[in-house]
GROMACS .gro file of C-alpha atoms in nm:
model
  395
    1MET     CA    1  -2.417  -1.183  -1.775
    2ALA     CA    2  -2.569  -1.000  -1.390
    3THR     CA    3  -2.954  -1.039  -1.435
    4LYS     CA    4  -3.043  -0.763  -1.182
    5ARG     CA    5  -2.853  -0.472  -1.037
    6ILE     CA    6  -2.780  -0.456  -0.678
    7GLN     CA    7  -2.853  -0.170  -0.454
    8THR     CA    8  -2.995  -0.293  -0.113
    9THR     CA    9  -3.027  -0.561   0.108
   10LYS     CA   10  -3.348  -0.629  -0.014
   11ASP     CA   11  -3.176  -0.768  -0.406
   12LEU     CA   12  -2.912  -1.032  -0.226
   13ALA     CA   13  -2.994  -1.362  -0.277
   14ILE     CA   14  -2.909  -1.460   0.073
   15ASN     CA   15  -3.229  -1.248   0.158
   16GLY     CA   16  -3.498  -1.463  -0.098
   17ALA     CA   17  -3.418  -1.275  -0.421
   18PRO     CA   18  -3.313  -1.442  -0.711
   19PRO     CA   19  -2.969  -1.504  -0.810
   20ALA     CA   20  -2.790  -1.250  -1.018
   21PHE     CA   21  -2.656  -1.486  -1.244
   22GLU     CA   22  -2.838  -1.743  -1.403
   23GLU     CA   23  -2.505  -1.936  -1.484
   24PRO     CA   24  -2.242  -2.034  -1.212
   25LEU     CA   25  -1.987  -1.787  -1.328
   26HIS     CA   26  -1.651  -2.024  -1.161
   27VAL     CA   27  -1.317  -1.953  -0.992
   28GLY     CA   28  -1.176  -2.086  -1.306
   29ARG     CA   29  -1.290  -2.233  -1.642
   30PRO     CA   30  -1.078  -2.434  -1.879
   31ASN     CA   31  -0.894  -2.154  -2.092
   32ILE     CA   32  -0.951  -2.326  -2.455
   33GLY     CA   33  -0.682  -2.204  -2.670
   34ASP     CA   34  -0.686  -2.278  -3.090
   35GLN     CA   35  -0.944  -2.528  -3.104
   36LYS     CA   36  -0.902  -2.529  -3.512
   37ARG     CA   37  -0.551  -2.641  -3.388
   38PHE     CA   38  -0.639  -2.860  -3.145
   39LEU     CA   39  -0.886  -3.083  -3.353
   40GLU     CA   40  -0.604  -3.160  -3.615
   41LEU     CA   41  -0.400  -3.205  -3.394
   42THR     CA   42  -0.644  -3.490  -3.248
   43SER     CA   43  -0.683  -3.589  -3.611
   44GLN     CA   44  -0.263  -3.610  -3.680
   45ILE     CA   45  -0.291  -3.824  -3.339
   46LEU     CA   46  -0.580  -4.118  -3.480
   47ASP     CA   47  -0.429  -4.074  -3.792
   48ASN     CA   48  -0.074  -4.158  -3.673
   49ARG     CA   49  -0.201  -4.427  -3.454
   50TRP     CA   50  -0.019  -4.344  -3.119
   51LEU     CA   51  -0.219  -4.211  -2.857
   52THR     CA   52   0.034  -4.256  -2.588
   53ASN     CA   53   0.359  -4.420  -2.462
   54ASN     CA   54   0.599  -4.058  -2.557
   55GLY     CA   55   0.455  -4.047  -2.864
   56PRO     CA   56   0.561  -3.690  -3.104
   57LEU     CA   57   0.331  -3.446  -2.946
   58VAL     CA   58   0.462  -3.543  -2.606
   59ARG     CA   59   0.811  -3.457  -2.752
   60GLU     CA   60   0.701  -3.164  -2.939
   61LEU     CA   61   0.563  -2.980  -2.593
   62GLU     CA   62   0.835  -3.076  -2.423
   63SER     CA   63   1.103  -2.918  -2.613
   64LYS     CA   64   0.905  -2.610  -2.652
   65ILE     CA   65   0.814  -2.590  -2.245
   66ALA     CA   66   1.207  -2.647  -2.221
   67SER     CA   67   1.304  -2.377  -2.446
   68LEU     CA   68   1.022  -2.083  -2.321
   69LEU     CA   69   1.094  -2.170  -1.975
   70GLY     CA   70   1.531  -2.167  -2.032
   71VAL     CA   71   1.558  -2.536  -1.883
   72LYS     CA   72   1.738  -2.817  -2.085
   73HIS     CA   73   1.469  -3.104  -1.926
   74CYS     CA   74   1.125  -3.076  -1.986
   75ILE     CA   75   0.932  -3.390  -1.791
   76ALA     CA   76   0.604  -3.433  -1.916
   77MET     CA   77   0.321  -3.572  -1.726
   78CYS     CA   78  -0.043  -3.739  -1.685
   79ASN     CA   79  -0.117  -3.488  -1.401
   80GLY     CA   80   0.071  -3.259  -1.161
   81THR     CA   81   0.089  -3.456  -0.863
   82VAL     CA   82   0.219  -3.756  -0.964
   83ALA     CA   83   0.560  -3.511  -1.141
   84LEU     CA   84   0.549  -3.476  -0.774
   85GLU     CA   85   0.530  -3.864  -0.647
   86ILE     CA   86   0.818  -3.915  -0.916
   87ALA     CA   87   1.044  -3.606  -0.848
   88ILE     CA   88   0.995  -3.682  -0.480
   89ARG     CA   89   1.124  -4.018  -0.543
   90ALA     CA   90   1.350  -3.994  -0.747
   91LEU     CA   91   1.534  -3.716  -0.548
   92GLY     CA   92   1.544  -3.959  -0.252
   93LEU     CA   93   1.380  -3.770  -0.025
   94GLU     CA   94   1.262  -4.019   0.274
   95GLY     CA   95   1.220  -3.960   0.666
   96GLU     CA   96   1.124  -3.552   0.754
   97VAL     CA   97   1.034  -3.292   0.423
   98ILE     CA   98   0.942  -2.968   0.507
   99VAL     CA   99   0.638  -2.806   0.396
  100PRO     CA  100   0.366  -2.518   0.354
  101SER     CA  101   0.078  -2.627   0.541
  102TYR     CA  102  -0.097  -2.317   0.342
  103THR     CA  103  -0.121  -2.528   0.030
  104PHE     CA  104  -0.319  -2.709  -0.188
  105ILE     CA  105  -0.347  -3.119  -0.027
  106ALA     CA  106  -0.181  -3.311  -0.298
  107THR     CA  107   0.166  -3.101  -0.221
  108ALA     CA  108   0.144  -3.303   0.132
  109HIS     CA  109  -0.006  -3.602  -0.005
  110ALA     CA  110   0.264  -3.632  -0.202
  111LEU     CA  111   0.447  -3.692   0.025
  112HIS     CA  112   0.240  -3.856   0.276
  113TRP     CA  113   0.115  -4.134   0.018
  114GLN     CA  114   0.526  -4.266   0.018
  115ALA     CA  115   0.551  -4.255   0.381
  116ILE     CA  116   0.676  -3.949   0.404
  117THR     CA  117   0.614  -3.719   0.696
  118PRO     CA  118   0.552  -3.350   0.526
  119VAL     CA  119   0.661  -3.114   0.870
  120PHE     CA  120   0.467  -2.802   0.797
  121ALA     CA  121   0.622  -2.481   0.805
  122ASP     CA  122   0.420  -2.132   0.879
  123ILE     CA  123   0.433  -1.878   0.612
  124ASP     CA  124   0.513  -1.484   0.544
  125PRO     CA  125   0.134  -1.302   0.566
  126SER     CA  126   0.263  -1.070   0.329
  127THR     CA  127   0.305  -1.305   0.066
  128HIS     CA  128   0.099  -1.647   0.162
  129ASN     CA  129   0.480  -1.850   0.105
  130LEU     CA  130   0.705  -2.043   0.309
  131ASP     CA  131   0.921  -1.771   0.611
  132PRO     CA  132   1.276  -1.928   0.635
  133ASP     CA  133   1.296  -1.845   1.025
  134SER     CA  134   1.013  -2.103   1.070
  135VAL     CA  135   1.140  -2.322   0.797
  136ARG     CA  136   1.456  -2.303   0.990
  137ARG     CA  137   1.280  -2.386   1.305
  138MET     CA  138   1.115  -2.730   1.148
  139ILE     CA  139   1.487  -2.910   1.074
  140THR     CA  140   1.551  -3.188   1.286
  141PRO     CA  141   1.856  -3.523   1.217
  142ARG     CA  142   1.499  -3.645   1.056
  143THR     CA  143   1.444  -3.390   0.774
  144THR     CA  144   1.598  -3.495   0.401
  145GLY     CA  145   1.426  -3.187   0.190
  146ILE     CA  146   1.251  -2.886   0.174
  147ILE     CA  147   0.977  -2.805  -0.052
  148GLY     CA  148   0.891  -2.452  -0.203
  149VAL     CA  149   0.515  -2.359  -0.300
  150HIS     CA  150   0.549  -2.055  -0.527
  151LEU     CA  151   0.179  -1.984  -0.443
  152TRP     CA  152  -0.006  -1.755  -0.689
  153GLY     CA  153   0.270  -1.798  -0.883
  154ARG     CA  154   0.447  -1.548  -0.699
  155ALA     CA  155   0.800  -1.735  -0.640
  156ALA     CA  156   0.849  -1.851  -0.287
  157PRO     CA  157   1.154  -1.681  -0.123
  158VAL     CA  158   1.409  -1.908  -0.344
  159ASP     CA  159   1.737  -1.777  -0.283
  160GLU     CA  160   1.712  -1.809   0.134
  161LEU     CA  161   1.595  -2.126   0.072
  162GLN     CA  162   1.883  -2.291  -0.123
  163ALA     CA  163   2.101  -2.149   0.179
  164ILE     CA  164   1.907  -2.291   0.418
  165ALA     CA  165   1.920  -2.658   0.243
  166ASP     CA  166   2.313  -2.565   0.144
  167GLU     CA  167   2.346  -2.504   0.502
  168HIS     CA  168   2.165  -2.864   0.618
  169GLY     CA  169   2.338  -3.096   0.349
  170LEU     CA  170   1.906  -3.117   0.261
  171LYS     CA  171   1.713  -3.118  -0.140
  172LEU     CA  172   1.565  -2.904  -0.253
  173MET     CA  173   1.204  -2.856  -0.502
  174PHE     CA  174   0.973  -2.676  -0.551
  175ASP     CA  175   0.585  -2.691  -0.591
  176ALA     CA  176   0.579  -2.428  -0.944
  177ALA     CA  177   0.194  -2.555  -0.952
  178HIS     CA  178   0.089  -2.204  -0.944
  179ALA     CA  179   0.389  -2.065  -1.143
  180PHE     CA  180   0.365  -2.108  -1.551
  181GLY     CA  181   0.492  -1.816  -1.692
  182SER     CA  182   0.584  -1.641  -1.383
  183THR     CA  183   0.916  -1.494  -1.286
  184TYR     CA  184   1.146  -1.450  -0.968
  185LYS     CA  185   1.446  -1.157  -0.997
  186GLY     CA  186   1.409  -1.179  -1.346
  187GLN     CA  187   1.447  -1.569  -1.475
  188THR     CA  188   1.165  -1.838  -1.506
  189ILE     CA  189   1.053  -2.004  -1.270
  190GLY     CA  190   1.142  -2.379  -1.339
  191SER     CA  191   1.540  -2.353  -1.232
  192PHE     CA  192   1.538  -2.337  -0.890
  193GLY     CA  193   1.631  -2.604  -0.663
  194ALA     CA  194   1.630  -2.959  -0.790
  195CYS     CA  195   1.389  -2.996  -1.023
  196GLU     CA  196   1.034  -2.821  -1.016
  197VAL     CA  197   0.700  -2.926  -1.086
  198LEU     CA  198   0.388  -2.752  -1.277
  199SER     CA  199   0.079  -2.857  -1.324
  200PHE     CA  200  -0.130  -2.836  -1.654
  201HIS     CA  201  -0.441  -2.899  -1.507
  202ALA     CA  202  -0.761  -2.819  -1.689
  203THR     CA  203  -0.804  -2.476  -1.417
  204LYS     CA  204  -0.489  -2.391  -1.481
  205ALA     CA  205  -0.353  -2.161  -1.643
  206PHE     CA  206  -0.241  -2.314  -1.927
  207ASN     CA  207  -0.355  -2.655  -1.923
  208THR     CA  208  -0.308  -2.969  -2.106
  209MET     CA  209  -0.692  -3.106  -1.995
  210GLU     CA  210  -0.524  -3.296  -1.739
  211GLY     CA  211  -0.138  -3.306  -1.668
  212GLY     CA  212   0.245  -3.186  -1.577
  213ALA     CA  213   0.539  -3.169  -1.620
  214VAL     CA  214   0.871  -3.222  -1.404
  215VAL     CA  215   1.179  -2.955  -1.542
  216THR     CA  216   1.511  -2.951  -1.422
  217ASN     CA  217   1.900  -2.859  -1.533
  218ASP     CA  218   1.997  -3.217  -1.388
  219ASP     CA  219   2.084  -3.523  -1.695
  220GLU     CA  220   2.085  -3.711  -1.453
  221LEU     CA  221   1.813  -3.664  -1.241
  222ALA     CA  222   1.578  -3.585  -1.562
  223GLU     CA  223   1.691  -3.906  -1.674
  224THR     CA  224   1.564  -4.124  -1.328
  225ILE     CA  225   1.263  -3.908  -1.381
  226ARG     CA  226   1.180  -4.050  -1.705
  227LEU     CA  227   1.287  -4.411  -1.653
  228MET     CA  228   1.075  -4.364  -1.381
  229ARG     CA  229   0.753  -4.201  -1.535
  230ASN     CA  230   0.713  -4.533  -1.766
  231PHE     CA  231   0.768  -4.857  -1.550
  232GLY     CA  232   1.159  -4.837  -1.538
  233PHE     CA  233   1.134  -4.913  -1.920
  234ASN     CA  234   1.483  -4.844  -2.134
  235GLY     CA  235   1.365  -4.972  -2.447
  236TYR     CA  236   1.186  -5.253  -2.533
  237ASP     CA  237   1.139  -5.547  -2.246
  238ASN     CA  238   1.458  -5.393  -2.017
  239VAL     CA  239   1.354  -5.303  -1.648
  240ILE     CA  240   1.660  -5.122  -1.524
  241HIS     CA  241   1.482  -4.955  -1.288
  242PRO     CA  242   1.174  -4.954  -1.011
  243GLY     CA  243   0.878  -4.676  -1.154
  244THR     CA  244   0.461  -4.630  -1.227
  245ASN     CA  245   0.290  -4.489  -1.514
  246GLY     CA  246   0.306  -4.130  -1.546
  247LYS     CA  247   0.293  -4.074  -1.917
  248MET     CA  248   0.152  -3.820  -2.070
  249ILE     CA  249  -0.124  -3.898  -2.372
  250GLU     CA  250  -0.081  -3.734  -2.678
  251VAL     CA  251  -0.447  -3.603  -2.714
  252CYS     CA  252  -0.355  -3.384  -2.360
  253ALA     CA  253  -0.009  -3.286  -2.549
  254ALA     CA  254  -0.231  -3.168  -2.851
  255MET     CA  255  -0.439  -2.934  -2.644
  256GLY     CA  256  -0.117  -2.789  -2.439
  257LEU     CA  257   0.034  -2.756  -2.824
  258ALA     CA  258  -0.267  -2.509  -2.937
  259ASN     CA  259  -0.313  -2.356  -2.587
  260LEU     CA  260   0.073  -2.247  -2.554
  261ASP     CA  261   0.038  -2.024  -2.871
  262GLY     CA  262  -0.230  -1.831  -2.733
  263PHE     CA  263  -0.069  -1.782  -2.361
  264ASP     CA  264  -0.035  -1.441  -2.360
  265ASP     CA  265  -0.356  -1.359  -2.448
  266ILE     CA  266  -0.480  -1.567  -2.134
  267VAL     CA  267  -0.255  -1.346  -1.937
  268ALA     CA  268  -0.366  -1.015  -2.085
  269VAL     CA  269  -0.736  -1.068  -1.959
  270ASN     CA  270  -0.697  -1.209  -1.623
  271ARG     CA  271  -0.437  -0.915  -1.621
  272ARG     CA  272  -0.685  -0.676  -1.718
  273ASN     CA  273  -0.911  -0.848  -1.477
  274HIS     CA  274  -0.728  -0.764  -1.152
  275ASP     CA  275  -0.688  -0.435  -1.257
  276ALA     CA  276  -1.107  -0.367  -1.242
  277TYR     CA  277  -1.090  -0.544  -0.923
  278LYS     CA  278  -0.860  -0.333  -0.765
  279ARG     CA  279  -0.992  -0.032  -0.906
  280ALA     CA  280  -1.343  -0.208  -0.770
  281LEU     CA  281  -1.272  -0.348  -0.403
  282ASN     CA  282  -0.941  -0.202  -0.272
  283ASP     CA  283  -1.209   0.146  -0.130
  284ILE     CA  284  -1.400  -0.086   0.066
  285PRO     CA  285  -1.325  -0.107   0.413
  286GLY     CA  286  -1.151  -0.390   0.518
  287ILE     CA  287  -1.070  -0.544   0.118
  288SER     CA  288  -0.716  -0.533  -0.073
  289VAL     CA  289  -0.665  -0.733  -0.345
  290LEU     CA  290  -0.349  -0.923  -0.341
  291GLU     CA  291  -0.012  -0.767  -0.558
  292TYR     CA  292   0.174  -0.926  -0.777
  293GLY     CA  293   0.435  -0.630  -0.827
  294SER     CA  294   0.573  -0.501  -1.194
  295SER     CA  295   0.936  -0.603  -1.161
  296GLU     CA  296   0.806  -1.004  -1.225
  297ARG     CA  297   0.603  -1.197  -1.458
  298ASN     CA  298   0.284  -1.346  -1.326
  299SER     CA  299  -0.047  -1.554  -1.515
  300TYR     CA  300  -0.243  -1.334  -1.287
  301HIS     CA  301  -0.474  -1.613  -1.302
  302TYR     CA  302  -0.553  -1.604  -0.936
  303LEU     CA  303  -0.755  -1.352  -0.823
  304VAL     CA  304  -0.719  -1.342  -0.467
  305VAL     CA  305  -0.877  -1.093  -0.211
  306GLU     CA  306  -0.825  -1.106   0.191
  307VAL     CA  307  -1.083  -0.990   0.446
  308GLY     CA  308  -0.942  -0.812   0.706
  309ALA     CA  309  -1.051  -0.682   1.063
  310ARG     CA  310  -1.171  -0.382   0.905
  311CYS     CA  311  -1.411  -0.552   0.674
  312PRO     CA  312  -1.770  -0.486   0.851
  313ALA     CA  313  -1.886  -0.895   0.724
  314GLY     CA  314  -1.645  -1.163   0.776
  315ARG     CA  315  -1.468  -1.374   0.478
  316ASP     CA  316  -1.752  -1.660   0.523
  317GLU     CA  317  -2.042  -1.388   0.549
  318ILE     CA  318  -1.920  -1.281   0.176
  319VAL     CA  319  -1.793  -1.589   0.057
  320ALA     CA  320  -2.166  -1.739   0.107
  321ALA     CA  321  -2.350  -1.425  -0.014
  322LEU     CA  322  -2.164  -1.435  -0.330
  323GLN     CA  323  -2.260  -1.767  -0.409
  324ALA     CA  324  -2.602  -1.750  -0.344
  325GLU     CA  325  -2.549  -1.509  -0.621
  326ASN     CA  326  -2.425  -1.805  -0.845
  327ILE     CA  327  -2.049  -1.640  -0.793
  328LEU     CA  328  -1.860  -1.946  -0.674
  329ALA     CA  329  -1.609  -1.763  -0.471
  330ARG     CA  330  -1.408  -2.014  -0.279
  331LYS     CA  331  -1.189  -1.984   0.017
  332TYR     CA  332  -0.891  -2.120  -0.088
  333PHE     CA  333  -0.663  -2.387   0.131
  334TRP     CA  334  -0.870  -2.321   0.449
  335PRO     CA  335  -0.868  -2.431   0.702
  336GLY     CA  336  -0.462  -2.540   0.600
  337CYS     CA  337  -0.277  -2.892   0.552
  338HIS     CA  338  -0.226  -2.911   0.925
  339LYS     CA  339  -0.674  -2.955   0.956
  340MET     CA  340  -0.752  -3.220   0.705
  341LYS     CA  341  -0.692  -3.560   0.740
  342PRO     CA  342  -0.495  -3.726   0.785
  343TYR     CA  343  -0.255  -3.444   1.004
  344ARG     CA  344  -0.512  -3.321   1.215
  345ASP     CA  345  -0.506  -3.658   1.337
  346LEU     CA  346  -0.144  -3.687   1.304
  347TYR     CA  347  -0.017  -3.318   1.412
  348PRO     CA  348  -0.315  -3.202   1.596
  349HIS     CA  349  -0.126  -2.977   1.742
  350ALA     CA  350   0.065  -2.800   1.513
  351GLY     CA  351  -0.175  -2.543   1.455
  352LEU     CA  352   0.019  -2.425   1.770
  353LEU     CA  353   0.359  -2.319   1.534
  354LEU     CA  354   0.118  -2.248   1.254
  355PRO     CA  355  -0.031  -1.881   1.334
  356ASN     CA  356  -0.034  -1.672   1.044
  357SER     CA  357  -0.103  -1.975   0.806
  358GLU     CA  358  -0.419  -1.982   0.975
  359ALA     CA  359  -0.452  -1.612   0.991
  360VAL     CA  360  -0.468  -1.592   0.588
  361ALA     CA  361  -0.642  -1.913   0.550
  362GLY     CA  362  -0.951  -1.728   0.725
  363ARG     CA  363  -0.894  -1.394   0.504
  364VAL     CA  364  -0.879  -1.516   0.207
  365ILE     CA  365  -1.120  -1.574  -0.045
  366VAL     CA  366  -1.064  -1.628  -0.429
  367LEU     CA  367  -1.241  -1.479  -0.635
  368PRO     CA  368  -1.362  -1.571  -1.042
  369ASN     CA  369  -1.099  -1.487  -1.353
  370GLY     CA  370  -1.034  -1.523  -1.723
  371ALA     CA  371  -1.230  -1.507  -2.047
  372ALA     CA  372  -1.575  -1.547  -1.900
  373VAL     CA  373  -1.506  -1.197  -1.634
  374ASP     CA  374  -1.637  -0.838  -1.774
  375ASP     CA  375  -1.612  -0.525  -1.629
  376VAL     CA  376  -1.991  -0.553  -1.551
  377ALA     CA  377  -1.933  -0.863  -1.348
  378VAL     CA  378  -1.668  -0.742  -1.178
  379SER     CA  379  -1.944  -0.438  -1.055
  380THR     CA  380  -2.154  -0.674  -0.958
  381ILE     CA  381  -1.906  -0.869  -0.748
  382ARG     CA  382  -1.839  -0.527  -0.563
  383ASP     CA  383  -2.209  -0.447  -0.541
  384VAL     CA  384  -2.269  -0.756  -0.369
  385ILE     CA  385  -2.001  -0.693  -0.117
  386VAL     CA  386  -2.163  -0.301  -0.048
  387ALA     CA  387  -2.453  -0.462   0.037
  388LEU     CA  388  -2.396  -0.706   0.258
  389ILE     CA  389  -2.219  -0.449   0.441
  390ASP     CA  390  -2.315  -0.097   0.435
  391LYS     CA  391  -2.691  -0.160   0.482
  392ARG     CA  392  -2.781   0.141   0.251
  393PRO     CA  393  -2.831   0.176  -0.125
  394ILE     CA  394  -2.552   0.228  -0.324
  395SER     CA  395  -2.490   0.539  -0.497
   0.00000   0.00000   0.00000
């Protein structure tokens, strides 16, 4: 709950006033669904003494997610990054793989970790997703695949990327870490490309504390991924494939099952907040709240604001003012993967081909969302920004 009203610049914490919030207001606090159900399932796990190794709750969660997304196979994993790494290896990717630079670093690291070169393509500044024309320009004889990212839960250009992949004989997969419950042309994300990778990290709209999954309609690929998830074991003492330990544990599946039924309620809260932010911020010069479009489903988990040239205050100045108030706004995916180690050293001139990625990374702010946010919090965030840029009392 906000502890003060901000009317002038003197009321801002960056100018010595106390912060607006005693407790930090995070971009994402973990959603906890049916706590009673979770504790019941946890007790069941302890009674069964089946804590890991493809337990009954993991298999139940996989079945429910596959049904919800309309896919044949869901292979649960310990986290989304390991899921990416296993999917990449199962697809046989090597050499170079084209990815956006404007994404979470795990997308690039999952390739580099396996001695595959991530080649960064630019984005469409209006969608923040891969630009198909840029993807085409980055293809070389060493290219074996494309990883599209459904950033902010908004679908990547699926059809265009699939056409490019088909034309050049490339594998196509998707990082769908943001996109649980989202749709593309009315179809639930999960069945596009060879496979799609989900993240169920604690701060995602749907979480299993920590976890992830690969979803696919390819029977052979699914079987390979299941083998790789468990060291390549096919039954007891029978290893038939290279593998690692990517298994989800039962207590994480219990959290997922307890959260799954409440997912629609979480989305409703996020959408309510998104509408409140639009009303509060869109009339501020140079400030715009990213739209999700009424024709597709989205979890509205990410409250993304762009700070344009018309705004009297810069993006970093606004972030600093908000953070001083204990509003922990974030510069998501800044400055871009290509400017983080090791990529900034390996490809020092990559930015010359990524003007849109750099421009978007320089103007995005992600604001707090979820059940901890209410209309008072949204109003306070507006007041901070207006006081910062107006230098006049707020009416």
